[in-house]
Amino acid sequence: MHLLTEPFEFAFFPYALWAGVFVGALCGALGVFVVLRRMSYIGQGLSQSVLGGVAPAVLSGIDPYLGAVAATIVAGLLINRVGRQHGVRPDAAIGIVSTVLFAFGVALVSANRDRAVNLNDLLFGNILGVDSSDITLVAATTAVLAIAGFVFWKPLTFTITDAAGASAHGIRAATVEAAFTIALAAAVVVSIRVVGVLLIAAVIVIPASTSRLFGRSLGPVVIAAAALGAAAAVVGMFVSFHVEIASGPAIVLASGAGFALALIASTLSSVLLVRRARAAHA
Amino acid sequence: MSSPILAFDGVTAGYRGKPAIEAVDLHIQPGELVGIVGPSGSGKSTLLRAVTGTTDIYAGTVTLHDRRVRAGHPTRDIGFVPQLALVEPDTPLRAADAVLHGLAASSRRVPWYSKAERAKASALLERLGLAGYERQPIGELSGGQQQRLLLARAMIADSSLVMLDEPTSGVDLQTLQDILGLLDELNRAGTTIVLTTHDLNWVAASLPRIVCINQRIVADGAPADVMTAEVLERTYGASVRIVRDGDRILVTDDRPHAASTSEAR
C-alpha cells in the first residue's frame, strides 16, 4: 500500500500523474484513427517537426510552446497536403516534412551555439516540470477534442475508413482530414512535456494497436485505446517513481508490456479457435 | 419534358490536367435507368466522379438538381457505389455501421444512430441477403457481400439518384441477380439510376438507355439503336458481331470460332 501512497508525498506527483493520464487517453484515442489511416509514424513526424518551431522561437525570445504549436500545425497540414499529391505516399510525406523541419531546427541551433537551447526536455520530456497550468492545458485540449470527436464522430469515422466514399456521400472529406491532423498536432504538442519527442509515436500507436487486437467495432476500440493509454500512464508513473527511471520510457514500456500480453492472449485465442474447429470436424 | 436531374453540358474533366472525358453533353431525366459502357480508360468512372465532385472539371458544367457541381465540393442527394475495393479483414467497422455511413452527412451530430436509422439499415441488409450480418466486421465479408453492403450504403439515404461504378464486376451470379433485381425495384419506385459496366449483353437486355463513351460520347439511345457493330467498333476499337433475334440482342466476338459470350434476355 505504501508503494501506492508514497509518491503522493511529493508535490509534483499528482500533477505528473494527471498529465500522464490525459496524454495517454488523448493519444490512445487519436491513435486508432492514425493506425487506420496507415500513418503510424505521423506522431513521430509531428513531434520531430517541433524543433523547427522551438529553435527559432527560443532564439527570438518567444515562448517555445508557441513555436512548437506553430511548427506542429504547419507540419500536420503539410504532411496532409503532400501526402495527397499524386506520386507521394503518405509515409514518404511524413518523412519528408518532419525531417526537413527537424533539420531546420538543428541548423538554427548549430548556427547559434553561443545561445543555450536545451533540447533534453524536448527530446525526453520533463514530467517533473509539469505544473497546474500544464494540467489545465492538457485537460482543456483533451476536453475540446473529446467534444469535437463526439459531435463529428459520423463524418470522421466515415472519412477515416473510406475517404473517397465519404466525399461521394456529401462529406467534406478533405476538410475532415485536415481538421483531424490539426487535432493530432495539438495532442502532440501538449504531450511533449510528458513523454518527449522521441517517444510520442509509441503513446499514439501502441494503445491503439492493443485495442485493435480484440475490437470489432470502432467506438469500443477508441474507448478501449483511451483507457489503455491512461492505464499505461498510471502504471508507468508509479514504475518511474519507484525504479527511478524517466517517466516517458516508463509509460511506453508499460504500454509495450500491455501490448505483449494482449498479443499472447490474442494468439492463444486463435489457437484455441482452430483446435475447437478441428475437434468439431474430426 | 421536365428538367434533367443530371446534366453534363460540354464537360471536359480528368485528373492532374489530363482530360479523361471531353466535351460531354448528356442529360438524364428523373426516373431514368442508364448504362454507361466503354473500354477501360474510356472515362466511365470519371463521368460519375464529375458528379460527386471528386474529379477536376476543366470545361463545361455538371448540373445536379439544377445546382452546379464544383470539384472538391461534396454533393448531396446521391447514393454512390464505388468500384469494389476489398476492405482489410481487421478493419473495426461493423456491417450495419458501414451502411449507416450513408447517412453521416445528414444524421444528427451525435456518435450514435437513431432506432429508426438502425432499423432501416437492418431492413436494407436483409433485402440484400445480408440478414444476420449486422454485427459482422466488414473485412470478414466476402467480395460479393461487400458489394451488396456498398449498395445498401448508397440506398439508405433514399437519394433520388444512385450511381454505381462497375456493380457487375467481380461478383458471383447470385449477388449479380440480387443487385440487378434491387436496382430494377429501385428504379420502378422512381429512383434515377446511372451505372457503368463492361457487360454489353446485360445492358442490351436490361437497360432502356445506353450511352457509349470513349472519352467522348459515341452514341446515346435505346439498345436497338446503339448496339450496332458500327457503334461498338467506334467505341471499343474492336470489331464485334451483333446477333438479333426479335427483341434479343447478342454481342459476340467477331473472330472466327469465338464463343465467349452469354446470351442476354
XYZ file of C-alpha atoms in Angstrom:
547
model
C 0.000 0.000 0.000
C 2.885 2.262 0.816
C 4.068 1.798 -2.769
C 0.856 3.447 -3.934
C 0.719 6.268 -1.407
C 4.390 7.179 -1.131
C 4.611 9.057 -4.469
C 1.815 11.402 -3.363
C 4.030 12.701 -0.576
C 5.785 14.650 -3.328
C 4.029 17.712 -4.681
C 4.926 17.060 -8.327
C 3.456 13.552 -8.490
C -0.282 14.301 -8.715
C 0.412 16.839 -11.467
C 2.581 14.366 -13.330
C 0.031 11.585 -12.887
C -2.888 13.659 -14.168
C -0.835 14.947 -17.087
C 0.132 11.362 -17.954
C -3.463 10.133 -17.748
C -4.788 12.896 -20.020
C -1.953 12.442 -22.517
C -2.325 8.650 -22.504
C -6.089 8.791 -23.058
C -5.908 11.532 -25.701
C -3.095 9.987 -27.743
C -4.553 6.491 -27.337
C -7.946 7.528 -28.727
C -6.494 9.524 -31.633
C -4.072 6.676 -32.321
C -6.887 4.406 -33.526
C -7.608 6.770 -36.415
C -3.894 7.233 -37.088
C -3.369 3.472 -37.356
C -6.459 3.085 -39.558
C -5.074 5.764 -41.892
C -1.814 3.774 -42.065
C 0.092 6.782 -40.766
C 1.524 5.253 -37.622
C 4.600 7.419 -37.754
C 2.772 10.708 -38.123
C 3.072 11.218 -34.360
C 6.814 10.768 -34.599
C 6.918 13.058 -37.612
C 4.876 15.805 -35.972
C 6.930 15.668 -32.794
C 10.209 15.820 -34.720
C 8.891 18.842 -36.563
C 8.504 20.640 -33.242
C 12.194 21.546 -33.245
C 11.612 23.507 -36.444
C 9.432 25.871 -34.414
C 11.024 25.677 -30.973
C 14.522 26.628 -32.117
C 13.545 29.880 -33.883
C 11.155 30.739 -31.016
C 13.853 30.335 -28.365
C 16.384 32.246 -30.432
C 13.874 35.058 -30.962
C 12.891 35.205 -27.304
C 9.345 33.941 -27.984
C 7.644 31.317 -25.804
C 8.946 27.964 -27.147
C 5.458 26.491 -26.702
C 4.094 28.890 -29.311
C 6.881 27.866 -31.668
C 6.073 24.205 -31.041
C 2.366 24.738 -31.717
C 3.053 26.644 -34.936
C 5.594 24.115 -36.237
C 3.403 21.121 -35.453
C 0.314 22.560 -37.106
C 2.303 23.616 -40.171
C 3.884 20.142 -40.310
C 0.492 18.450 -39.974
C -1.064 20.449 -42.773
C 1.994 19.975 -44.994
C 2.006 16.204 -44.399
C -1.681 16.131 -45.210
C -1.206 18.164 -48.402
C 1.982 16.494 -49.647
C 0.565 13.028 -48.898
C -2.421 13.718 -51.172
C -0.141 14.651 -54.053
C -0.087 12.076 -56.815
C 3.151 10.078 -56.637
C 3.909 10.814 -52.966
C 2.863 8.136 -50.497
C 1.637 9.272 -47.051
C 4.602 7.656 -45.241
C 7.006 9.451 -47.586
C 5.204 12.744 -46.885
C 5.742 12.232 -43.148
C 9.432 11.510 -43.701
C 9.980 14.493 -45.971
C 8.150 17.150 -43.947
C 9.322 16.084 -40.491
C 12.992 15.657 -41.361
C 13.130 18.961 -43.231
C 11.606 20.846 -40.286
C 13.814 18.951 -37.818
C 16.889 19.784 -39.925
C 15.832 23.431 -39.994
C 15.706 23.482 -36.184
C 19.059 21.696 -35.831
C 20.622 24.076 -38.358
C 19.416 27.072 -36.346
C 20.696 25.578 -33.085
C 24.087 24.759 -34.585
C 24.391 28.255 -36.027
C 23.762 29.757 -32.582
C 25.965 27.667 -30.307
C 26.559 30.654 -28.102
C 22.822 30.715 -27.256
C 21.706 27.911 -24.991
C 18.845 25.847 -26.395
C 18.103 22.934 -24.085
C 16.963 20.036 -26.229
C 16.904 17.442 -23.451
C 13.424 18.337 -22.196
C 12.173 18.413 -25.752
C 13.623 15.028 -26.666
C 12.905 13.101 -23.490
C 10.153 15.099 -21.755
C 10.345 16.569 -18.292
C 7.395 15.497 -16.278
C 8.922 16.940 -13.124
C 8.420 20.360 -14.697
C 4.664 19.861 -15.169
C 2.648 22.404 -13.186
C -1.024 23.279 -12.817
C -1.056 25.402 -15.970
C 0.212 22.416 -17.973
C -2.508 20.239 -16.478
C -5.104 22.844 -17.430
C -3.770 22.964 -20.989
C -3.703 19.180 -21.387
C -7.149 18.770 -19.791
C -8.654 21.561 -21.898
C -7.172 20.097 -25.102
C -8.499 16.649 -24.183
C -11.958 18.081 -23.424
C -12.151 20.123 -26.638
C -11.025 17.204 -28.806
C -13.374 14.800 -27.000
C -16.318 17.144 -27.683
C -15.234 17.555 -31.315
C -14.937 13.767 -31.621
C -18.431 13.377 -30.152
C -20.028 15.928 -32.469
C -18.195 14.919 -35.649
C -17.980 11.182 -34.971
C -20.021 10.171 -38.025
C -18.172 12.180 -40.698
C -14.852 11.399 -39.001
C -15.317 7.626 -38.931
C -16.662 7.593 -42.498
C -13.731 9.660 -43.777
C -11.074 7.686 -41.921
C -12.367 4.317 -43.122
C -13.290 5.388 -46.694
C -12.345 8.946 -47.680
C -13.439 8.576 -51.313
C -16.782 7.102 -50.276
C -17.304 9.876 -47.748
C -16.671 12.557 -50.401
C -19.187 10.926 -52.691
C -21.783 10.922 -49.892
C -21.702 14.626 -49.110
C -18.877 14.747 -46.539
C -16.119 17.322 -46.901
C -13.507 14.600 -46.500
C -10.509 16.828 -47.212
C -11.653 19.261 -44.504
C -12.246 16.422 -42.049
C -8.753 15.025 -42.711
C -7.148 18.456 -42.278
C -9.076 19.047 -39.036
C -8.016 15.639 -37.745
C -4.377 16.419 -38.497
C -4.632 19.710 -36.603
C -6.232 17.864 -33.664
C -3.379 15.378 -33.715
C -0.841 18.194 -33.850
C -2.448 19.766 -30.782
C -2.289 16.428 -28.949
C 1.369 16.014 -29.837
C 2.277 19.480 -28.603
C 0.600 19.049 -25.221
C 2.144 15.580 -24.857
C 5.749 16.546 -25.440
C 6.431 17.651 -21.884
C 5.270 14.265 -20.563
C 6.834 11.795 -22.979
C 9.250 13.830 -25.096
C 9.628 13.981 -28.848
C 11.324 10.617 -29.205
C 8.531 8.545 -27.692
C 5.387 10.289 -28.922
C 4.772 7.733 -31.671
C 4.645 4.973 -29.057
C 1.870 6.547 -26.964
C -0.130 7.095 -30.143
C 0.347 3.716 -31.786
C 0.690 1.097 -29.007
C -2.627 1.502 -27.117
C -4.487 1.727 -30.434
C -2.824 -1.428 -31.742
C -3.511 -3.280 -28.470
C -7.155 -2.294 -28.590
C -7.500 -3.343 -32.225
C -6.327 -6.868 -31.417
C -9.724 -7.552 -29.859
C -12.073 -4.814 -31.031
C -14.545 -5.387 -33.846
C -16.301 -2.021 -33.714
C -14.787 1.438 -33.887
C -16.465 3.053 -30.873
C -15.386 0.432 -28.318
C -11.909 0.276 -29.913
C -11.431 4.034 -29.417
C -12.711 3.935 -25.817
C -10.512 0.915 -25.005
C -7.450 2.582 -26.567
C -8.032 5.698 -24.445
C -8.397 3.553 -21.315
C -5.273 1.546 -22.155
C -3.298 4.741 -22.776
C -4.414 6.200 -19.443
C -3.700 2.916 -17.625
C -0.210 2.704 -19.130
C 0.439 6.256 -17.928
C -0.607 5.389 -14.356
C 1.494 2.206 -14.259
C 4.398 3.975 -15.945
C 4.338 6.881 -13.498
C 4.476 4.595 -10.451
C 7.229 2.483 -12.010
C 9.103 5.646 -12.922
C 8.900 6.866 -9.319
C 9.930 3.649 -7.607
C 12.534 2.407 -10.100
C 13.846 5.917 -10.709
C 13.707 5.908 -14.488
C 12.454 8.672 -16.778
C 8.655 8.872 -16.976
C 8.385 8.806 -20.789
C 10.200 5.486 -21.242
C 8.374 4.022 -18.209
C 4.971 4.852 -19.756
C 5.995 3.428 -23.122
C 7.395 0.250 -21.513
C 4.139 -0.234 -19.582
C 2.205 0.234 -22.790
C 4.521 -2.197 -24.603
C 4.041 -4.800 -21.854
C 0.270 -4.444 -22.231
C 0.567 -4.958 -25.975
C 2.747 -8.048 -25.481
C 0.197 -9.570 -23.075
C -2.654 -8.777 -25.451
C -0.728 -10.296 -28.360
C -0.153 -13.513 -26.403
C -3.827 -13.636 -25.405
C -4.914 -12.993 -28.993
C -2.582 -15.706 -30.328
C -3.785 -18.211 -27.718
C -7.374 -17.356 -28.537
C -6.726 -18.004 -32.261
C -5.045 -21.329 -31.475
C -7.989 -22.380 -29.300
C -10.483 -21.456 -32.001
C -8.569 -23.524 -34.583
C -8.411 -26.504 -32.186
C -12.126 -26.261 -31.475
C -12.888 -26.144 -35.190
C -10.650 -29.184 -35.818
C -12.275 -31.081 -32.958
C -15.731 -30.234 -34.289
C -14.832 -31.570 -37.740
C -12.815 -34.571 -36.584
C -40.113 17.405 -70.767
C -39.141 18.033 -67.124
C -35.738 19.483 -66.348
C -32.996 16.855 -66.146
C -31.951 15.573 -62.727
C -28.377 15.403 -64.033
C -26.897 17.371 -66.915
C -23.430 17.406 -68.476
C -23.004 20.365 -70.810
C -19.737 20.412 -72.758
C -17.883 18.772 -69.871
C -14.172 18.105 -70.084
C -12.854 16.556 -66.882
C -9.970 14.437 -65.627
C -7.037 14.226 -63.276
C -3.800 16.212 -62.972
C -4.583 18.343 -66.005
C -5.171 15.325 -68.256
C -8.737 15.068 -69.578
C -10.357 11.651 -69.252
C -13.631 12.807 -70.815
C -14.019 15.576 -73.388
C -16.905 17.799 -74.478
C -19.514 15.504 -72.951
C -23.159 16.505 -73.416
C -25.529 14.207 -71.561
C -28.887 14.881 -69.969
C -30.550 12.355 -67.664
C -34.200 12.742 -66.736
C -35.686 11.822 -63.339
C -36.569 8.132 -63.136
C -34.272 7.006 -65.939
C -32.116 3.878 -65.808
C -28.971 4.498 -67.836
C -25.990 2.267 -68.549
C -22.619 3.758 -69.492
C -20.390 1.426 -71.493
C -16.939 1.814 -72.945
C -13.481 0.250 -72.856
C -11.146 0.507 -69.865
C -9.801 4.052 -69.583
C -12.669 5.475 -71.624
C -13.750 7.833 -68.840
C -16.756 5.941 -67.453
C -15.669 6.332 -63.824
C -14.566 9.924 -64.422
C -18.058 10.700 -65.671
C -19.510 9.532 -62.342
C -16.795 11.215 -60.291
C -17.504 14.509 -62.022
C -20.929 14.295 -60.384
C -19.584 13.513 -56.908
C -17.154 16.456 -57.130
C -14.116 14.212 -56.855
C -12.504 14.954 -60.204
C -11.332 18.186 -61.818
C -13.653 19.833 -64.328
C -11.720 21.804 -66.955
C -14.597 22.990 -69.123
C -18.364 22.907 -69.201
C -20.797 22.373 -66.365
C -22.233 19.451 -64.466
C -25.629 20.273 -63.008
C -27.354 18.134 -60.404
C -30.867 19.079 -59.294
C -30.368 22.433 -61.034
C -27.267 23.144 -58.938
C -23.824 23.314 -60.457
C -21.358 20.706 -59.206
C -17.927 22.042 -58.256
C -14.801 19.930 -57.892
C -13.859 19.463 -54.242
C -17.319 20.395 -53.035
C -19.378 17.439 -51.898
C -22.764 16.934 -53.459
C -25.915 15.860 -51.674
C -28.745 13.543 -52.576
C -26.572 10.999 -54.353
C -26.070 7.390 -53.476
C -22.737 6.217 -54.861
C -21.383 2.691 -55.136
C -17.671 2.807 -55.987
C -15.762 0.047 -57.739
C -15.265 -2.774 -55.289
C -12.002 -2.454 -53.347
C -11.840 -5.103 -50.662
C -11.564 -3.873 -47.079
C -8.842 -5.247 -44.819
C -10.055 -8.134 -42.627
C -9.182 -6.404 -39.344
C -10.982 -3.119 -40.024
C -13.017 -2.487 -36.853
C -16.225 -1.477 -38.574
C -19.427 -3.493 -38.361
C -21.572 -4.043 -41.444
C -24.525 -2.088 -40.051
C -22.277 0.879 -39.170
C -20.783 0.865 -42.669
C -24.281 1.019 -44.164
C -25.239 3.820 -41.753
C -22.278 5.854 -43.035
C -24.572 6.640 -45.951
C -26.468 8.886 -43.513
C -23.368 10.510 -41.972
C -23.856 13.823 -43.780
C -27.489 14.227 -42.776
C -27.839 12.410 -39.444
C -27.848 14.133 -36.029
C -24.471 15.268 -34.714
C -24.143 12.551 -32.074
C -21.993 9.403 -32.275
C -24.963 7.049 -32.465
C -27.740 6.475 -34.966
C -31.420 6.510 -34.072
C -33.510 3.361 -33.724
C -35.300 4.191 -36.966
C -31.991 4.643 -38.803
C -30.679 1.329 -37.450
C -33.906 -0.436 -38.369
C -33.588 0.930 -41.892
C -30.016 -0.353 -42.177
C -31.109 -3.796 -40.973
C -34.005 -3.868 -43.426
C -31.678 -2.961 -46.298
C -29.166 -5.625 -45.303
C -31.999 -8.136 -45.211
C -33.222 -7.079 -48.659
C -29.702 -7.623 -49.959
C -29.368 -11.074 -48.452
C -27.202 -9.972 -45.529
C -29.664 -10.552 -42.688
C -27.788 -11.517 -39.528
C -24.553 -9.852 -40.664
C -25.235 -6.510 -38.944
C -22.560 -7.008 -36.279
C -20.027 -8.687 -38.568
C -16.858 -6.633 -39.255
C -16.945 -5.644 -42.921
C -13.463 -7.016 -43.600
C -14.755 -10.505 -42.771
C -17.389 -10.336 -45.520
C -16.755 -11.788 -48.971
C -16.290 -9.566 -52.022
C -19.877 -10.102 -53.140
C -21.180 -9.327 -49.656
C -19.098 -6.131 -49.512
C -20.525 -5.088 -52.877
C -24.071 -5.580 -51.536
C -23.155 -3.615 -48.440
C -21.915 -0.685 -50.549
C -25.211 -0.750 -52.410
C -27.098 -0.678 -49.102
C -24.977 2.325 -48.050
C -25.853 4.097 -51.288
C -29.553 3.392 -50.822
C -30.045 4.231 -47.168
C -30.411 7.979 -47.631
C -33.262 7.490 -50.138
C -31.324 9.546 -52.669
C -33.149 10.412 -55.845
C -30.040 9.488 -57.867
C -27.997 6.331 -57.342
C -24.772 5.877 -59.324
C -22.872 2.612 -59.483
C -19.363 2.123 -60.842
C -18.988 -1.385 -62.260
C -21.519 -3.085 -59.957
C -21.400 -6.256 -62.055
C -17.631 -6.762 -61.843
C -16.165 -9.437 -59.601
C -19.426 -10.676 -58.095
C -20.963 -14.129 -58.245
C -24.132 -14.895 -60.173
C -26.398 -14.837 -57.107
C -25.052 -11.432 -55.994
C -25.400 -10.134 -59.539
C -29.024 -11.219 -59.742
C -29.799 -9.765 -56.301
C -28.184 -6.434 -57.170
C -29.892 -6.171 -60.530
C -33.249 -7.128 -59.055
C -32.886 -4.462 -56.426
C -31.865 -1.820 -58.965
C -34.912 -2.661 -61.030
C -37.104 -2.365 -57.927
C -35.498 0.973 -57.001
C -35.976 2.322 -60.491
C -39.630 1.299 -60.557
C -40.036 3.258 -57.313
C -38.791 6.383 -59.096
C -35.052 6.438 -58.320
C -32.822 7.548 -61.169
C -30.004 5.070 -61.720
C -26.797 5.546 -63.662
C -24.277 2.724 -63.794
C -21.131 1.792 -65.666
C -20.428 -1.728 -66.811
C -18.428 -3.879 -69.212
C -21.262 -6.351 -69.610
C -22.663 -5.445 -73.028
C -25.122 -8.303 -73.256
C -26.618 -7.484 -69.909
C -27.089 -3.768 -70.696
C -28.520 -4.624 -74.095
C -31.101 -6.873 -72.468
C -31.870 -4.973 -69.278
C -31.472 -1.224 -69.693
C -33.700 1.089 -71.696
C -30.924 3.602 -72.420
C -27.268 3.030 -73.181
C -24.512 5.618 -73.514
C -21.335 4.512 -75.304
C -18.300 6.528 -74.349
C -14.683 6.628 -75.345
C -13.552 9.965 -73.922
C -16.383 11.499 -75.960
C -19.941 10.296 -76.256
C -20.029 7.919 -79.213
C -23.720 7.007 -79.077
C -26.680 7.524 -76.770
C -30.045 5.856 -77.086
C -32.130 2.708 -76.842
C -30.300 -0.640 -77.142
C -31.820 -1.327 -80.552
C -30.316 1.906 -81.887
C -26.999 1.862 -80.037
C -25.974 -1.779 -80.061
C -24.760 -1.897 -83.626
C -21.482 -3.275 -84.904
C -20.530 0.154 -86.212
C -21.153 1.959 -82.897
C -19.401 -0.672 -80.820
C -16.444 -0.716 -83.154
C -16.146 3.063 -82.810
C -16.457 2.733 -79.026
C -14.127 -0.184 -78.430
C -11.901 -0.103 -81.494
C -12.611 -3.817 -81.953
C -14.937 -5.480 -84.406
C -17.927 -7.328 -82.983
C -20.850 -9.223 -84.411
C -24.412 -8.419 -83.422
C -26.951 -11.208 -83.476
C -30.575 -10.109 -83.325
C -33.402 -12.473 -82.564
C -36.598 -10.485 -82.177
C -36.031 -8.195 -79.156
C -32.915 -10.050 -78.134
C -29.508 -8.583 -78.919
C -26.380 -10.655 -78.589
C -22.929 -9.159 -78.886
C -20.237 -11.636 -79.856
C -16.591 -11.518 -80.747
C -16.153 -11.191 -84.493
C -13.172 -13.531 -84.623
C -13.771 -16.954 -86.127
C -14.738 -19.651 -83.592
C -15.139 -17.083 -80.800
C -17.872 -18.181 -78.451
C -17.100 -16.327 -75.279
C -20.328 -14.503 -74.752
C -23.528 -15.353 -72.989
C -26.971 -14.724 -74.328
C -28.879 -11.924 -72.728
C -32.580 -11.840 -72.256
